Amino acid sequence: MVMKQLAALAGVVALALALLEPAAAAGLKFSSNDLKSEKLLWRLYERWGKRYNVARKPAEKLRRFATFNETAHRVASRVQVAGQAPGLNIFADVTNEEFSRNFLCHMTTEQRNLTARPPRRGGNGTLPLPVSVNWRNKTCEGQPCLGPVKFMGSCGSCWAFAATGALESHRAIAGANYDDPVLLSEQELVDCDPRSKGCKGGLAVNAFQYVMKNGLATSTSYPYTGVGNGTCHANTTTRASLIMRGFERLPPHDKFQLLSAVTYGPVAVSIAVTTQDDITDFMDYDGGMYRGKCGTTCNHAMLLVGYGADYYILKNSYGRYWGDEGYLFLPRDRNCGMLNRGGSYPLMGQA
Ligand SMILES: *[C@@H]1O[C@H](CO)[C@@H](O)[C@H](O)[C@H]1NC(C)=O
Ligand SMILES: *[C@@H]1O[C@H](CO)[C@@H](O)[C@H](O)[C@H]1NC(C)=O
Ligand SMILES: *[C@@H]1O[C@H](CO)[C@@H](O)[C@H](O)[C@H]1NC(C)=O
Ligand SMILES: *[C@@H]1O[C@H](CO)[C@@H](O)[C@H](O)[C@H]1NC(C)=O
Ligand SMILES: *[C@@H]1O[C@H](CO)[C@@H](O)[C@H](O)[C@H]1NC(C)=O
Ligand SMILES: *[C@@H]1O[C@H](CO)[C@@H](O)[C@H](O)[C@H]1NC(C)=O
């Protein structure tokens, strides 16, 4: 089982490294012509493999071709409705069952007794907020305010990525990236955070509590393996220069507080991205406004990095070959359960 996971991950890690290279826009565009014969479909599958640097063994490729065909047809008929050009992301030859087993993330129960701090902007929902906020295209001291989009692999560690994403960006916004940009270790959170369950799920607020107490390694000194076996190596790592003085938790069902918080920096949120019976909308997402179904139970964590008049911008942990270079545009009128739990974010700097 572990071997199988490791083998799967070897591909994922190779991919994750490739993801740091500057890449063309997400989504392999195709047309209905590509679906007209089996030969053309194979050609499209080859093109897809090249584009995303996915090398499958011949037998596996043959098996996955059927799934790829299914995805291509599904995507083509979906966008026909929406009137967009169809595009295939990195999950195009992954089955629904594999996706649901490997790429979602169980949110553990929230500890209600953490001390919530008063929101910074205050007000009662009538104070004016900026029309739009987008940390994705901002720079902090000449560096990007957000760390790169990462790939969580087949480990339910989305909560750890939401937490490091929040920490990396709040650290940058606080000015600490000036001569020392830092990427943080998700693997330490997976292995060492006693309140979360490693690859079986967790919560960003738990991770913030852990980091306040223990600090956190850089991702180079404690690299991501996407396997959690309960062995914590934190004490042999290089610790990142990171000073947290606390974290804030936002109340659930309060859109104003959420938007208000995003004006100060990204917020880790839980979200219900898939329904029980259909996960393909989220799995196939290739950019543009998300028109797919939402569920009711939070099964993913992401980082809210901005909003526009009618959408939210979220940073995911599926690499850059999913969505809009790794990001999701979610309509604000159907936020996929994002307000069901309050988001959370770290407060940087000395108390
Ligand atoms: C591809 O999928 C379509 C639609 O499900 C099906 O009609 C067709 O036979 C499939 N083609 C191949 C080569 O599997
Ligand atoms: C509150 O949290 C602490 C540790 O974080 C725990 O020991 C305690 O049992 C919790 N209390 C309640 C009432 O949940
Ligand atoms: C909200 O706060 C503003 C400014 O403090 C005040 O003028 C307004 O009456 C308040 N609105 C409500 C609904 O409480
Ligand atoms: C940055 O994002 C804002 C809000 O989404 C957008 O209006 C603006 O055009 C973007 N700027 C660049 C340089 O992409
Ligand atoms: C967990 O993995 C580490 C290295 O990845 C290894 O050194 C350790 O022995 C493993 N522990 C168990 C309990 O499998
Ligand atoms: C790290 O922690 C382990 C177990 O807690 C301990 O056995 C080991 O000596 C520690 N290593 C260092 C370098 O402190």
Tab-separated table of C-alpha atoms and ligand atoms in Angstrom:
chain	number	residue	atom	x	y	z
A	1	MET	CA	0.000	0.000	0.000
A	2	VAL	CA	2.758	2.413	1.038
A	3	MET	CA	4.834	1.324	-1.966
A	4	LYS	CA	1.917	1.986	-4.243
A	5	GLN	CA	1.440	5.434	-2.725
A	6	LEU	CA	5.133	6.185	-3.065
A	7	ALA	CA	5.140	5.086	-6.687
A	8	ALA	CA	2.138	7.287	-7.364
A	9	LEU	CA	3.824	10.116	-5.554
A	10	ALA	CA	7.077	9.837	-7.495
A	11	GLY	CA	5.087	10.969	-10.512
A	12	VAL	CA	3.403	13.666	-8.493
A	13	VAL	CA	6.674	15.013	-7.103
A	14	ALA	CA	8.267	15.100	-10.567
A	15	LEU	CA	5.189	16.962	-11.648
A	16	ALA	CA	5.300	19.357	-8.709
A	17	LEU	CA	8.859	20.318	-9.626
A	18	ALA	CA	7.854	20.874	-13.210
A	19	LEU	CA	5.113	23.138	-11.876
A	20	LEU	CA	7.643	25.646	-10.590
A	21	GLU	CA	8.809	26.329	-14.146
A	22	PRO	CA	7.038	29.173	-15.879
A	23	ALA	CA	4.214	27.463	-17.720
A	24	ALA	CA	1.776	28.404	-20.418
A	25	ALA	CA	-1.818	29.165	-19.441
A	26	ALA	CA	-3.690	26.293	-17.809
A	27	GLY	CA	-5.928	23.937	-19.726
A	28	LEU	CA	-5.192	21.984	-22.867
A	29	LYS	CA	-7.692	23.403	-25.316
A	30	PHE	CA	-9.307	21.070	-27.826
A	31	SER	CA	-12.236	21.038	-30.202
A	32	SER	CA	-15.037	18.621	-30.991
A	33	ASN	CA	-13.003	17.553	-34.042
A	34	ASP	CA	-10.518	15.900	-31.706
A	35	LEU	CA	-13.270	13.550	-30.553
A	36	LYS	CA	-14.346	12.404	-33.995
A	37	SER	CA	-12.354	9.186	-34.166
A	38	GLU	CA	-10.421	6.920	-31.875
A	39	LYS	CA	-7.232	7.858	-33.723
A	40	LEU	CA	-7.807	11.565	-33.135
A	41	LEU	CA	-8.612	10.892	-29.504
A	42	TRP	CA	-5.333	9.044	-29.071
A	43	ARG	CA	-3.579	11.990	-30.627
A	44	LEU	CA	-5.287	14.285	-28.117
A	45	TYR	CA	-4.294	11.948	-25.253
A	46	GLU	CA	-0.649	12.068	-26.429
A	47	ARG	CA	-0.800	15.841	-26.645
A	48	TRP	CA	-2.245	15.989	-23.133
A	49	GLY	CA	0.527	13.723	-21.780
A	50	LYS	CA	3.187	15.900	-23.336
A	51	ARG	CA	1.622	19.089	-22.117
A	52	TYR	CA	1.461	17.949	-18.500
A	53	ASN	CA	4.568	15.798	-18.568
A	54	VAL	CA	2.625	12.653	-17.648
A	55	ALA	CA	4.324	9.419	-18.688
A	56	ARG	CA	2.167	6.299	-18.248
A	57	LYS	CA	3.289	2.722	-18.793
A	58	PRO	CA	1.699	1.218	-21.955
A	59	ALA	CA	-0.770	-1.058	-20.114
A	60	GLU	CA	-1.869	1.747	-17.775
A	61	LYS	CA	-2.144	4.139	-20.687
A	62	LEU	CA	-4.407	1.753	-22.526
A	63	ARG	CA	-6.599	1.406	-19.453
A	64	ARG	CA	-6.693	5.146	-18.770
A	65	PHE	CA	-7.522	5.996	-22.347
A	66	ALA	CA	-11.119	4.985	-21.699
A	67	THR	CA	-11.286	7.419	-18.766
A	68	PHE	CA	-9.608	10.118	-20.820
A	69	ASN	CA	-12.188	9.637	-23.575
A	70	GLU	CA	-14.996	9.864	-21.052
A	71	THR	CA	-13.564	13.085	-19.584
A	72	ALA	CA	-13.046	14.687	-22.988
A	73	HIS	CA	-16.654	13.955	-23.967
A	74	ARG	CA	-17.986	15.162	-20.640
A	75	VAL	CA	-15.979	18.396	-20.791
A	76	ALA	CA	-16.967	19.015	-24.397
A	77	SER	CA	-20.673	18.651	-23.677
A	78	ARG	CA	-20.465	20.754	-20.522
A	79	VAL	CA	-18.791	23.742	-22.152
A	80	GLN	CA	-21.071	23.490	-25.150
A	81	VAL	CA	-23.756	24.513	-22.708
A	82	ALA	CA	-21.614	27.339	-21.285
A	83	GLY	CA	-20.349	28.401	-24.721
A	84	GLN	CA	-16.616	28.250	-23.872
A	85	ALA	CA	-13.677	26.465	-25.499
A	86	PRO	CA	-13.231	23.059	-23.851
A	87	GLY	CA	-10.017	22.492	-21.909
A	88	LEU	CA	-8.493	19.498	-20.143
A	89	ASN	CA	-6.633	19.745	-16.877
A	90	ILE	CA	-4.143	17.425	-15.164
A	91	PHE	CA	-6.911	15.088	-13.907
A	92	ALA	CA	-8.264	14.156	-17.348
A	93	ASP	CA	-7.309	10.465	-17.156
A	94	VAL	CA	-8.047	10.057	-13.452
A	95	THR	CA	-11.259	8.207	-12.582
A	96	ASN	CA	-13.926	9.806	-10.388
A	97	GLU	CA	-13.306	7.174	-7.791
A	98	GLU	CA	-9.551	7.844	-7.677
A	99	PHE	CA	-10.126	11.566	-7.455
A	100	SER	CA	-12.606	11.254	-4.666
A	101	ARG	CA	-10.374	8.850	-2.723
A	102	ASN	CA	-7.100	10.735	-3.212
A	103	PHE	CA	-7.658	14.402	-3.807
A	104	LEU	CA	-10.278	15.479	-1.339
A	105	CYS	CA	-9.639	16.206	2.255
A	106	HIS	CA	-11.637	15.589	5.375
A	107	MET	CA	-12.042	18.577	7.621
A	108	THR	CA	-11.827	17.537	11.233
A	109	THR	CA	-14.260	18.915	13.779
A	110	GLU	CA	-13.534	22.420	14.918
A	111	GLN	CA	-12.469	23.078	18.449
A	112	ARG	CA	-14.956	25.708	19.473
A	113	ASN	CA	-12.988	26.911	22.478
A	114	LEU	CA	-10.118	28.563	20.654
A	115	THR	CA	-10.015	32.245	21.534
A	116	ALA	CA	-11.420	34.241	18.683
A	117	ARG	CA	-9.981	37.714	18.376
A	118	PRO	CA	-12.122	40.710	17.512
A	119	PRO	CA	-12.071	41.407	13.778
A	120	ARG	CA	-9.741	44.235	12.865
A	121	ARG	CA	-11.914	46.368	10.652
A	122	GLY	CA	-14.898	46.133	12.954
A	123	GLY	CA	-18.144	47.740	11.874
A	124	ASN	CA	-21.444	46.072	11.343
A	125	GLY	CA	-21.453	45.289	7.677
A	126	THR	CA	-22.127	48.828	6.532
A	127	LEU	CA	-18.550	50.090	6.304
A	128	PRO	CA	-17.378	50.391	2.724
A	129	LEU	CA	-15.058	47.659	1.456
A	130	PRO	CA	-12.968	47.813	-1.715
A	131	VAL	CA	-14.906	46.630	-4.763
A	132	SER	CA	-12.199	44.088	-5.486
A	133	VAL	CA	-9.129	42.654	-3.825
A	134	ASN	CA	-6.624	40.361	-5.521
A	135	TRP	CA	-3.480	39.279	-3.696
A	136	ARG	CA	-2.614	37.112	-6.649
A	137	ASN	CA	-1.267	39.969	-8.727
A	138	LYS	CA	0.224	42.079	-5.954
A	139	THR	CA	3.859	42.319	-4.976
A	140	CYS	CA	5.175	42.702	-1.453
A	141	GLU	CA	8.621	44.333	-1.194
A	142	GLY	CA	9.276	43.374	-4.808
A	143	GLN	CA	8.327	39.696	-4.287
A	144	PRO	CA	4.993	38.041	-5.043
A	145	CYS	CA	2.698	38.312	-2.028
A	146	LEU	CA	1.575	34.711	-2.548
A	147	GLY	CA	3.770	31.624	-2.594
A	148	PRO	CA	3.598	29.409	-5.694
A	149	VAL	CA	0.687	27.039	-6.242
A	150	LYS	CA	1.699	23.632	-4.863
A	151	PHE	CA	0.517	20.073	-5.442
A	152	MET	CA	-0.766	18.079	-2.461
A	153	GLY	CA	-0.604	14.724	-4.254
A	154	SER	CA	-2.794	11.860	-3.083
A	155	CYS	CA	-2.815	12.867	0.578
A	156	GLY	CA	-5.718	14.625	2.312
A	157	SER	CA	-3.479	17.484	3.387
A	158	CYS	CA	-5.342	20.409	1.808
A	159	TRP	CA	-5.653	21.931	5.312
A	160	ALA	CA	-1.836	22.024	5.636
A	161	PHE	CA	-1.498	23.739	2.252
A	162	ALA	CA	-4.182	26.272	3.161
A	163	ALA	CA	-2.237	26.993	6.363
A	164	THR	CA	1.212	27.336	4.740
A	165	GLY	CA	-0.329	29.394	1.950
A	166	ALA	CA	-1.796	31.752	4.539
A	167	LEU	CA	1.449	31.911	6.519
A	168	GLU	CA	3.622	32.481	3.444
A	169	SER	CA	1.427	35.307	2.223
A	170	HIS	CA	0.895	37.023	5.576
A	171	ARG	CA	4.632	36.840	6.149
A	172	ALA	CA	5.205	38.496	2.772
A	173	ILE	CA	2.547	41.125	3.430
A	174	ALA	CA	4.196	41.893	6.774
A	175	GLY	CA	7.342	42.745	4.801
A	176	ALA	CA	9.471	39.742	5.814
A	177	ASN	CA	10.145	38.596	2.246
A	178	TYR	CA	12.295	41.628	1.527
A	179	ASP	CA	15.545	39.690	1.466
A	180	ASP	CA	14.338	36.298	2.561
A	181	PRO	CA	11.391	34.721	0.715
A	182	VAL	CA	10.457	31.506	2.455
A	183	LEU	CA	8.412	28.461	1.498
A	184	LEU	CA	7.036	26.516	4.419
A	185	SER	CA	6.796	22.793	5.109
A	186	GLU	CA	3.398	21.152	4.746
A	187	GLN	CA	5.029	17.822	5.582
A	188	GLU	CA	5.905	18.983	9.074
A	189	LEU	CA	2.253	19.826	9.674
A	190	VAL	CA	1.179	16.440	8.261
A	191	ASP	CA	3.693	14.582	10.449
A	192	CYS	CA	3.746	16.650	13.613
A	193	ASP	CA	0.510	18.575	14.258
A	194	PRO	CA	-1.073	16.575	17.079
A	195	ARG	CA	-4.558	18.039	16.570
A	196	SER	CA	-4.808	17.098	12.897
A	197	LYS	CA	-4.784	13.701	11.232
A	198	GLY	CA	-2.048	13.997	8.643
A	199	CYS	CA	-3.150	12.714	5.245
A	200	LYS	CA	-6.551	11.871	6.724
A	201	GLY	CA	-7.540	15.481	7.246
A	202	GLY	CA	-7.109	18.398	9.604
A	203	LEU	CA	-7.759	22.084	10.045
A	204	ALA	CA	-5.792	25.221	9.244
A	205	VAL	CA	-6.531	26.707	12.701
A	206	ASN	CA	-4.970	23.639	14.307
A	207	ALA	CA	-1.926	24.162	12.115
A	208	PHE	CA	-1.710	27.821	13.185
A	209	GLN	CA	-1.754	26.746	16.829
A	210	TYR	CA	1.007	24.246	16.123
A	211	VAL	CA	3.146	26.842	14.344
A	212	MET	CA	2.705	29.381	17.150
A	213	LYS	CA	4.121	26.889	19.592
A	214	ASN	CA	6.755	25.143	17.439
A	215	GLY	CA	7.539	27.377	14.483
A	216	LEU	CA	7.802	25.621	11.142
A	217	ALA	CA	10.529	24.206	8.907
A	218	THR	CA	11.263	25.496	5.434
A	219	SER	CA	9.981	23.183	2.725
A	220	THR	CA	13.525	22.540	1.494
A	221	SER	CA	14.648	21.259	4.853
A	222	TYR	CA	11.454	19.247	5.488
A	223	PRO	CA	10.262	18.401	1.976
A	224	TYR	CA	6.834	17.180	1.003
A	225	THR	CA	6.376	13.442	0.492
A	226	GLY	CA	2.589	13.297	0.652
A	227	VAL	CA	2.806	10.266	2.930
A	228	GLY	CA	1.973	10.565	6.596
A	229	ASN	CA	3.258	7.755	8.812
A	230	GLY	CA	3.226	9.587	12.096
A	231	THR	CA	6.974	10.168	12.388
A	232	CYS	CA	7.810	13.791	13.137
A	233	HIS	CA	11.258	15.010	12.077
A	234	ALA	CA	10.820	18.634	13.071
A	235	ASN	CA	13.791	18.775	15.405
A	236	THR	CA	16.337	18.011	12.697
A	237	THR	CA	15.171	20.728	10.322
A	238	THR	CA	16.037	24.329	9.494
A	239	ARG	CA	13.337	26.523	11.030
A	240	ALA	CA	11.875	29.280	8.884
A	241	SER	CA	12.185	32.848	10.113
A	242	LEU	CA	8.574	33.231	11.047
A	243	ILE	CA	7.074	35.081	13.956
A	244	MET	CA	3.396	34.582	14.695
A	245	ARG	CA	1.725	36.566	17.407
A	246	GLY	CA	-1.614	34.816	17.005
A	247	PHE	CA	-4.343	34.015	14.576
A	248	GLU	CA	-7.879	35.129	13.982
A	249	ARG	CA	-10.953	33.053	13.418
A	250	LEU	CA	-13.896	34.568	11.629
A	251	PRO	CA	-17.477	33.881	12.611
A	252	PRO	CA	-19.419	31.562	10.271
A	253	HIS	CA	-22.080	32.990	7.949
A	254	ASP	CA	-20.626	36.485	8.026
A	255	LYS	CA	-19.758	37.562	4.515
A	256	PHE	CA	-18.753	41.050	5.592
A	257	GLN	CA	-16.132	39.830	8.071
A	258	LEU	CA	-14.761	37.430	5.486
A	259	LEU	CA	-14.415	40.088	2.789
A	260	SER	CA	-13.083	42.537	5.308
A	261	ALA	CA	-10.399	40.061	6.420
A	262	VAL	CA	-9.296	39.466	2.813
A	263	THR	CA	-8.478	43.151	2.481
A	264	TYR	CA	-5.690	42.519	5.048
A	265	GLY	CA	-4.493	39.230	3.594
A	266	PRO	CA	-5.539	35.734	2.427
A	267	VAL	CA	-7.848	33.617	4.597
A	268	ALA	CA	-7.829	29.817	4.952
A	269	VAL	CA	-11.349	28.506	4.346
A	270	SER	CA	-13.206	25.190	4.285
A	271	ILE	CA	-15.458	24.485	1.383
A	272	ALA	CA	-17.944	21.902	0.092
A	273	VAL	CA	-16.790	21.428	-3.452
A	274	THR	CA	-18.418	18.220	-4.524
A	275	THR	CA	-21.752	16.515	-4.115
A	276	GLN	CA	-22.115	12.927	-2.975
A	277	ASP	CA	-23.017	11.684	-6.436
A	278	ASP	CA	-20.932	13.874	-8.729
A	279	ILE	CA	-17.450	15.178	-8.254
A	280	THR	CA	-16.629	15.738	-11.896
A	281	ASP	CA	-17.460	19.454	-12.073
A	282	PHE	CA	-14.724	20.299	-9.603
A	283	MET	CA	-12.337	17.641	-10.917
A	284	ASP	CA	-12.605	18.922	-14.507
A	285	TYR	CA	-12.470	22.634	-13.629
A	286	ASP	CA	-10.256	24.438	-16.080
A	287	GLY	CA	-10.638	28.109	-15.306
A	288	GLY	CA	-13.387	30.652	-15.888
A	289	MET	CA	-16.292	31.138	-13.509
A	290	TYR	CA	-17.073	27.878	-11.694
A	291	ARG	CA	-20.567	26.819	-12.742
A	292	GLY	CA	-20.433	23.317	-11.301
A	293	LYS	CA	-22.326	21.775	-8.446
A	294	CYS	CA	-21.481	22.309	-4.809
A	295	GLY	CA	-22.029	19.972	-1.881
A	296	THR	CA	-23.154	20.589	1.668
A	297	THR	CA	-20.364	18.957	3.672
A	298	CYS	CA	-16.990	20.703	3.737
A	299	ASN	CA	-14.494	18.358	2.106
A	300	HIS	CA	-11.726	20.666	1.004
A	301	ALA	CA	-9.656	23.577	2.284
A	302	MET	CA	-8.343	26.394	0.153
A	303	LEU	CA	-6.931	29.875	0.522
A	304	LEU	CA	-9.216	32.795	-0.241
A	305	VAL	CA	-6.947	35.348	-1.919
A	306	GLY	CA	-9.354	37.909	-3.253
A	307	TYR	CA	-12.764	38.769	-4.578
A	308	GLY	CA	-14.467	40.748	-7.290
A	309	ALA	CA	-17.968	42.183	-7.506
A	310	ASP	CA	-19.527	38.752	-8.074
A	311	TYR	CA	-16.810	36.171	-7.452
A	312	TYR	CA	-14.230	34.905	-4.983
A	313	ILE	CA	-10.662	33.959	-5.965
A	314	LEU	CA	-9.290	30.865	-4.245
A	315	LYS	CA	-5.853	29.294	-4.353
A	316	ASN	CA	-5.997	25.502	-4.511
A	317	SER	CA	-3.323	22.851	-3.910
A	318	TYR	CA	-3.770	20.801	-7.091
A	319	GLY	CA	-0.792	22.354	-8.894
A	320	ARG	CA	-0.885	24.859	-11.734
A	321	TYR	CA	-2.424	22.453	-14.215
A	322	TRP	CA	-5.842	22.608	-12.627
A	323	GLY	CA	-8.220	25.554	-12.847
A	324	ASP	CA	-6.902	29.000	-13.685
A	325	GLU	CA	-3.189	28.264	-13.162
A	326	GLY	CA	-4.177	26.576	-9.934
A	327	TYR	CA	-6.847	29.099	-8.875
A	328	LEU	CA	-10.639	28.915	-8.719
A	329	PHE	CA	-13.159	31.650	-9.514
A	330	LEU	CA	-16.224	30.958	-7.416
A	331	PRO	CA	-19.446	32.956	-7.855
A	332	ARG	CA	-20.245	34.903	-4.701
A	333	ASP	CA	-23.932	34.074	-4.829
A	334	ARG	CA	-23.203	30.357	-4.459
A	335	ASN	CA	-20.114	30.080	-2.367
A	336	CYS	CA	-20.081	26.270	-1.967
A	337	GLY	CA	-20.424	26.252	1.802
A	338	MET	CA	-17.456	28.562	2.293
A	339	LEU	CA	-19.334	30.564	4.940
A	340	ASN	CA	-20.500	27.503	6.892
A	341	ARG	CA	-17.307	27.648	8.901
A	342	GLY	CA	-15.524	30.872	9.617
A	343	GLY	CA	-12.171	31.208	7.894
A	344	SER	CA	-8.923	31.771	9.735
A	345	TYR	CA	-5.668	33.599	9.196
A	346	PRO	CA	-2.399	34.191	11.046
A	347	LEU	CA	-1.271	37.442	12.648
A	348	MET	CA	2.389	38.012	12.004
A	349	GLY	CA	5.016	39.806	14.012
A	350	GLN	CA	5.876	40.155	17.661
A	351	ALA	CA	2.999	40.541	20.144
B	1	LIG	C1	-15.630	7.522	-26.118
B	1	LIG	O1	-16.768	7.906	-25.369
B	1	LIG	C2	-17.918	8.073	-26.160
B	1	LIG	C3	-18.989	8.694	-25.294
B	1	LIG	O2	-19.096	8.040	-24.075
B	1	LIG	C4	-18.311	6.728	-26.739
B	1	LIG	O3	-19.456	6.881	-27.545
B	1	LIG	C5	-17.157	6.196	-27.576
B	1	LIG	O4	-17.447	4.896	-28.021
B	1	LIG	C6	-15.866	6.185	-26.782
B	1	LIG	N1	-14.780	5.915	-27.670
B	1	LIG	C7	-13.750	5.148	-27.346
B	1	LIG	C8	-12.694	4.991	-28.371
B	1	LIG	O5	-13.671	4.604	-26.248
B	2	LIG	C1	-10.338	23.407	24.993
B	2	LIG	O1	-9.105	23.165	24.380
B	2	LIG	C2	-8.157	22.532	25.193
B	2	LIG	C3	-6.841	22.374	24.461
B	2	LIG	O2	-6.803	23.092	23.288
B	2	LIG	C4	-8.691	21.193	25.645
B	2	LIG	O3	-7.756	20.574	26.506
B	2	LIG	C5	-10.007	21.360	26.347
B	2	LIG	O4	-10.537	20.106	26.657
B	2	LIG	C6	-10.981	22.127	25.497
B	2	LIG	N1	-12.180	22.411	26.248
B	2	LIG	C7	-13.408	22.247	25.766
B	2	LIG	C8	-14.542	22.603	26.667
B	2	LIG	O5	-13.617	21.836	24.636
B	3	LIG	C1	-23.685	50.413	11.564
B	3	LIG	O1	-22.672	51.273	12.009
B	3	LIG	C2	-22.775	52.573	11.508
B	3	LIG	C3	-21.510	53.351	11.901
B	3	LIG	O2	-21.115	53.037	13.212
B	3	LIG	C4	-24.070	53.212	12.034
B	3	LIG	O3	-24.226	54.525	11.527
B	3	LIG	C5	-25.256	52.372	11.568
B	3	LIG	O4	-26.451	52.854	12.129
B	3	LIG	C6	-25.065	50.922	11.984
B	3	LIG	N1	-26.103	50.104	11.325
B	3	LIG	C7	-26.755	49.161	11.946
B	3	LIG	C8	-27.758	48.413	11.143
B	3	LIG	O5	-26.558	48.876	13.132
B	4	LIG	C1	-5.249	42.629	-10.567
B	4	LIG	O1	-6.504	42.189	-10.100
B	4	LIG	C2	-7.505	43.143	-10.184
B	4	LIG	C3	-8.737	42.611	-9.496
B	4	LIG	O2	-9.095	41.337	-9.928
B	4	LIG	C4	-7.742	43.481	-11.647
B	4	LIG	O3	-8.715	44.484	-11.731
B	4	LIG	C5	-6.452	43.979	-12.244
B	4	LIG	O4	-6.619	44.187	-13.624
B	4	LIG	C6	-5.341	42.996	-12.035
B	4	LIG	N1	-4.082	43.556	-12.474
B	4	LIG	C7	-3.219	42.888	-13.217
B	4	LIG	C8	-1.967	43.605	-13.567
B	4	LIG	O5	-3.442	41.743	-13.598
B	5	LIG	C1	8.162	6.897	8.394
B	5	LIG	O1	8.882	7.401	7.287
B	5	LIG	C2	10.227	7.749	7.595
B	5	LIG	C3	10.872	8.324	6.351
B	5	LIG	O2	9.962	8.757	5.446
B	5	LIG	C4	10.985	6.528	8.084
B	5	LIG	O3	12.286	6.908	8.443
B	5	LIG	C5	10.265	5.930	9.290
B	5	LIG	O4	10.879	4.756	9.666
B	5	LIG	C6	8.800	5.652	8.961
B	5	LIG	N1	8.120	5.233	10.185
B	5	LIG	C7	7.235	4.237	10.227
B	5	LIG	C8	6.604	3.988	11.547
B	5	LIG	O5	6.915	3.608	9.221
B	6	LIG	C1	14.699	14.667	17.987
B	6	LIG	O1	13.660	14.099	18.735
B	6	LIG	C2	13.811	12.701	18.931
B	6	LIG	C3	12.541	12.159	19.589
B	6	LIG	O2	11.825	13.138	20.249
B	6	LIG	C4	15.046	12.459	19.746
B	6	LIG	O3	15.219	11.067	19.934
B	6	LIG	C5	16.262	13.020	19.008
B	6	LIG	O4	17.396	12.879	19.781
B	6	LIG	C6	16.024	14.479	18.667
B	6	LIG	N1	17.108	14.926	17.820
B	6	LIG	C7	17.700	16.099	17.976
B	6	LIG	C8	18.785	16.410	16.999
B	6	LIG	O5	17.392	16.871	18.854
